[in-house]
Amino acid sequence: AGIEKRSLLAVTKLDEPSPSRVAEISSAVGLPAVGVSVLDDEQLDAFRDRLWELTGLIRVFLRGEPFALAPGSTVLDAAHAVHHELGEVCTGAIVTGPSVKFNGQRVGREHVLVDGDDVDLLS
């Protein structure tokens, strides 16, 4: 149908990992690959990170709870994600994270959030 979906190949059961073997498999199937062993926490974390990247979404934290939003989402979008009524009364937010110049910065409703921002909505 001509539909392309982002893909990732998980090379499992790598109790004795060989990065060259993962690269070889990736090349053979033509997909990005990541080696995974349930016995290796670092590999599991890398796999989790790659899966998250595959979604194309960003994570922002509202009162410590993660919310998945589309890239380019604003404070107003985050407020609507919590509740539509909060979106109506939201005046801005206090943001800590990579989208602001300093932690605890007060921003307006149209401020664009990025992955990893911690947002305290204001109304």
PDB file of N, CA, C and O in Angstrom, residues 60 62 67 69 73-93 108-109 111 113 119-123:
ATOM      1  N   VAL A  60       6.519  15.043  28.689  1.00  0.00           N
ATOM      2  CA  VAL A  60       6.577  16.146  29.644  1.00  0.00           C
ATOM      3  C   VAL A  60       5.966  15.632  30.935  1.00  0.00           C
ATOM      4  O   VAL A  60       5.144  14.719  30.931  1.00  0.00           O
ATOM      5  N   LEU A  62       3.833  16.419  34.271  1.00  0.00           N
ATOM      6  CA  LEU A  62       2.868  17.303  34.916  1.00  0.00           C
ATOM      7  C   LEU A  62       2.613  16.753  36.310  1.00  0.00           C
ATOM      8  O   LEU A  62       2.076  15.661  36.457  1.00  0.00           O
ATOM      9  N   PHE A  67       3.409  12.640  30.556  1.00  0.00           N
ATOM     10  CA  PHE A  67       2.392  12.748  29.524  1.00  0.00           C
ATOM     11  C   PHE A  67       3.101  12.705  28.177  1.00  0.00           C
ATOM     12  O   PHE A  67       4.133  13.356  27.997  1.00  0.00           O
ATOM     13  N   LEU A  69       3.128  13.804  24.395  1.00  0.00           N
ATOM     14  CA  LEU A  69       2.548  14.836  23.536  1.00  0.00           C
ATOM     15  C   LEU A  69       3.266  14.835  22.198  1.00  0.00           C
ATOM     16  O   LEU A  69       4.398  14.361  22.086  1.00  0.00           O
ATOM     17  N   SER A  73       4.178  20.683  20.845  1.00  0.00           N
ATOM     18  CA  SER A  73       3.051  20.962  21.740  1.00  0.00           C
ATOM     19  C   SER A  73       3.369  22.127  22.662  1.00  0.00           C
ATOM     20  O   SER A  73       4.510  22.320  23.075  1.00  0.00           O
ATOM     21  N   THR A  74       2.346  22.887  22.989  1.00  0.00           N
ATOM     22  CA  THR A  74       2.488  24.061  23.846  1.00  0.00           C
ATOM     23  C   THR A  74       1.975  23.766  25.251  1.00  0.00           C
ATOM     24  O   THR A  74       1.388  22.705  25.505  1.00  0.00           O
ATOM     25  N   VAL A  75       2.154  24.745  26.118  1.00  0.00           N
ATOM     26  CA  VAL A  75       1.604  24.657  27.479  1.00  0.00           C
ATOM     27  C   VAL A  75       0.099  24.454  27.399  1.00  0.00           C
ATOM     28  O   VAL A  75      -0.476  23.643  28.135  1.00  0.00           O
ATOM     29  N   LEU A  76      -0.555  25.149  26.488  1.00  0.00           N
ATOM     30  CA  LEU A  76      -2.000  25.010  26.324  1.00  0.00           C
ATOM     31  C   LEU A  76      -2.378  23.589  25.915  1.00  0.00           C
ATOM     32  O   LEU A  76      -3.349  23.024  26.435  1.00  0.00           O
ATOM     33  N   ASP A  77      -1.600  22.980  25.032  1.00  0.00           N
ATOM     34  CA  ASP A  77      -1.857  21.586  24.639  1.00  0.00           C
ATOM     35  C   ASP A  77      -1.726  20.650  25.838  1.00  0.00           C
ATOM     36  O   ASP A  77      -2.509  19.715  25.999  1.00  0.00           O
ATOM     37  N   ALA A  78      -0.726  20.905  26.677  1.00  0.00           N
ATOM     38  CA  ALA A  78      -0.532  20.073  27.875  1.00  0.00           C
ATOM     39  C   ALA A  78      -1.714  20.226  28.826  1.00  0.00           C
ATOM     40  O   ALA A  78      -2.182  19.237  29.396  1.00  0.00           O
ATOM     41  N   ALA A  79      -2.199  21.451  28.982  1.00  0.00           N
ATOM     42  CA  ALA A  79      -3.355  21.681  29.861  1.00  0.00           C
ATOM     43  C   ALA A  79      -4.580  20.937  29.336  1.00  0.00           C
ATOM     44  O   ALA A  79      -5.315  20.310  30.104  1.00  0.00           O
ATOM     45  N   HIS A  80      -4.800  20.979  28.029  1.00  0.00           N
ATOM     46  CA  HIS A  80      -5.929  20.253  27.437  1.00  0.00           C
ATOM     47  C   HIS A  80      -5.756  18.740  27.589  1.00  0.00           C
ATOM     48  O   HIS A  80      -6.745  18.016  27.719  1.00  0.00           O
ATOM     49  N   ALA A  81      -4.515  18.250  27.589  1.00  0.00           N
ATOM     50  CA  ALA A  81      -4.267  16.820  27.763  1.00  0.00           C
ATOM     51  C   ALA A  81      -4.690  16.358  29.151  1.00  0.00           C
ATOM     52  O   ALA A  81      -5.131  15.222  29.326  1.00  0.00           O
ATOM     53  N   VAL A  82      -4.566  17.252  30.139  1.00  0.00           N
ATOM     54  CA  VAL A  82      -4.985  16.906  31.499  1.00  0.00           C
ATOM     55  C   VAL A  82      -6.499  16.911  31.583  1.00  0.00           C
ATOM     56  O   VAL A  82      -7.124  15.960  32.033  1.00  0.00           O
ATOM     57  N   HIS A  83      -7.110  18.026  31.133  1.00  0.00           N
ATOM     58  CA  HIS A  83      -8.569  18.150  31.165  1.00  0.00           C
ATOM     59  C   HIS A  83      -8.955  19.351  30.318  1.00  0.00           C
ATOM     60  O   HIS A  83      -8.304  20.402  30.401  1.00  0.00           O
ATOM     61  N   HIS A  84     -10.028  19.216  29.545  1.00  0.00           N
ATOM     62  CA  HIS A  84     -10.419  20.315  28.658  1.00  0.00           C
ATOM     63  C   HIS A  84     -10.748  21.602  29.414  1.00  0.00           C
ATOM     64  O   HIS A  84     -10.484  22.691  28.938  1.00  0.00           O
ATOM     65  N   GLU A  85     -11.298  21.475  30.619  1.00  0.00           N
ATOM     66  CA  GLU A  85     -11.610  22.681  31.397  1.00  0.00           C
ATOM     67  C   GLU A  85     -10.335  23.379  31.872  1.00  0.00           C
ATOM     68  O   GLU A  85     -10.299  24.606  31.942  1.00  0.00           O
ATOM     69  N   LEU A  86      -9.313  22.609  32.186  1.00  0.00           N
ATOM     70  CA  LEU A  86      -8.043  23.211  32.577  1.00  0.00           C
ATOM     71  C   LEU A  86      -7.451  23.975  31.405  1.00  0.00           C
ATOM     72  O   LEU A  86      -6.870  25.050  31.572  1.00  0.00           O
ATOM     73  N   GLY A  87      -7.621  23.455  30.207  1.00  0.00           N
ATOM     74  CA  GLY A  87      -7.160  24.151  29.018  1.00  0.00           C
ATOM     75  C   GLY A  87      -7.838  25.495  28.835  1.00  0.00           C
ATOM     76  O   GLY A  87      -7.236  26.454  28.351  1.00  0.00           O
ATOM     77  N   GLU A  88      -9.087  25.596  29.246  1.00  0.00           N
ATOM     78  CA  GLU A  88      -9.839  26.849  29.100  1.00  0.00           C
ATOM     79  C   GLU A  88      -9.362  27.921  30.073  1.00  0.00           C
ATOM     80  O   GLU A  88      -9.424  29.114  29.765  1.00  0.00           O
ATOM     81  N   VAL A  89      -8.879  27.533  31.258  1.00  0.00           N
ATOM     82  CA  VAL A  89      -8.505  28.522  32.272  1.00  0.00           C
ATOM     83  C   VAL A  89      -6.993  28.666  32.452  1.00  0.00           C
ATOM     84  O   VAL A  89      -6.547  29.507  33.237  1.00  0.00           O
ATOM     85  N   CYS A  90      -6.232  27.883  31.729  1.00  0.00           N
ATOM     86  CA  CYS A  90      -4.772  27.921  31.871  1.00  0.00           C
ATOM     87  C   CYS A  90      -4.231  29.277  31.409  1.00  0.00           C
ATOM     88  O   CYS A  90      -4.539  29.746  30.315  1.00  0.00           O
ATOM     89  N   THR A  91      -3.395  29.887  32.257  1.00  0.00           N
ATOM     90  CA  THR A  91      -2.795  31.184  31.918  1.00  0.00           C
ATOM     91  C   THR A  91      -1.318  31.057  31.569  1.00  0.00           C
ATOM     92  O   THR A  91      -0.716  32.009  31.079  1.00  0.00           O
ATOM     93  N   GLY A  92      -0.725  29.910  31.835  1.00  0.00           N
ATOM     94  CA  GLY A  92       0.689  29.693  31.575  1.00  0.00           C
ATOM     95  C   GLY A  92       1.188  28.555  32.432  1.00  0.00           C
ATOM     96  O   GLY A  92       0.407  27.725  32.898  1.00  0.00           O
ATOM     97  N   ALA A  93       2.498  28.545  32.670  1.00  0.00           N
ATOM     98  CA  ALA A  93       3.084  27.463  33.459  1.00  0.00           C
ATOM     99  C   ALA A  93       4.428  27.896  34.011  1.00  0.00           C
ATOM    100  O   ALA A  93       5.034  28.863  33.554  1.00  0.00           O
ATOM    101  N   GLY A 108       4.275  31.571  29.066  1.00  0.00           N
ATOM    102  CA  GLY A 108       2.885  31.748  28.644  1.00  0.00           C
ATOM    103  C   GLY A 108       2.283  30.484  28.060  1.00  0.00           C
ATOM    104  O   GLY A 108       2.949  29.463  27.901  1.00  0.00           O
ATOM    105  N   ARG A 109       1.027  30.584  27.695  1.00  0.00           N
ATOM    106  CA  ARG A 109       0.272  29.448  27.161  1.00  0.00           C
ATOM    107  C   ARG A 109       0.832  28.914  25.844  1.00  0.00           C
ATOM    108  O   ARG A 109       0.665  27.760  25.525  1.00  0.00           O
ATOM    109  N   HIS A 111       4.005  28.772  24.951  1.00  0.00           N
ATOM    110  CA  HIS A 111       5.383  28.274  25.056  1.00  0.00           C
ATOM    111  C   HIS A 111       5.450  26.835  24.555  1.00  0.00           C
ATOM    112  O   HIS A 111       4.669  25.981  24.960  1.00  0.00           O
ATOM    113  N   LEU A 113       6.857  23.223  24.420  1.00  0.00           N
ATOM    114  CA  LEU A 113       7.520  22.306  25.345  1.00  0.00           C
ATOM    115  C   LEU A 113       8.397  21.329  24.575  1.00  0.00           C
ATOM    116  O   LEU A 113       8.158  21.059  23.396  1.00  0.00           O
ATOM    117  N   VAL A 119       6.428  20.500  34.055  1.00  0.00           N
ATOM    118  CA  VAL A 119       5.498  21.605  33.871  1.00  0.00           C
ATOM    119  C   VAL A 119       4.531  21.689  35.047  1.00  0.00           C
ATOM    120  O   VAL A 119       3.883  20.718  35.397  1.00  0.00           O
ATOM    121  N   ASP A 120       4.422  22.890  35.628  1.00  0.00           N
ATOM    122  CA  ASP A 120       3.418  23.167  36.651  1.00  0.00           C
ATOM    123  C   ASP A 120       2.455  24.176  36.060  1.00  0.00           C
ATOM    124  O   ASP A 120       2.785  25.350  35.882  1.00  0.00           O
ATOM    125  N   LEU A 121       1.276  23.714  35.683  1.00  0.00           N
ATOM    126  CA  LEU A 121       0.291  24.558  35.013  1.00  0.00           C
ATOM    127  C   LEU A 121      -0.292  25.591  35.965  1.00  0.00           C
ATOM    128  O   LEU A 121      -0.537  25.301  37.126  1.00  0.00           O
ATOM    129  N   LEU A 122      -0.530  26.790  35.435  1.00  0.00           N
ATOM    130  CA  LEU A 122      -1.116  27.882  36.206  1.00  0.00           C
ATOM    131  C   LEU A 122      -2.500  28.213  35.657  1.00  0.00           C
ATOM    132  O   LEU A 122      -2.730  28.183  34.465  1.00  0.00           O
ATOM    133  N   SER A 123      -3.408  28.560  36.579  1.00  0.00           N
ATOM    134  CA  SER A 123      -4.740  28.968  36.121  1.00  0.00           C
ATOM    135  C   SER A 123      -5.194  30.156  36.931  1.00  0.00           C
ATOM    136  O   SER A 123      -4.661  30.498  37.940  1.00  0.00           O
TER     137      SER A 123
END
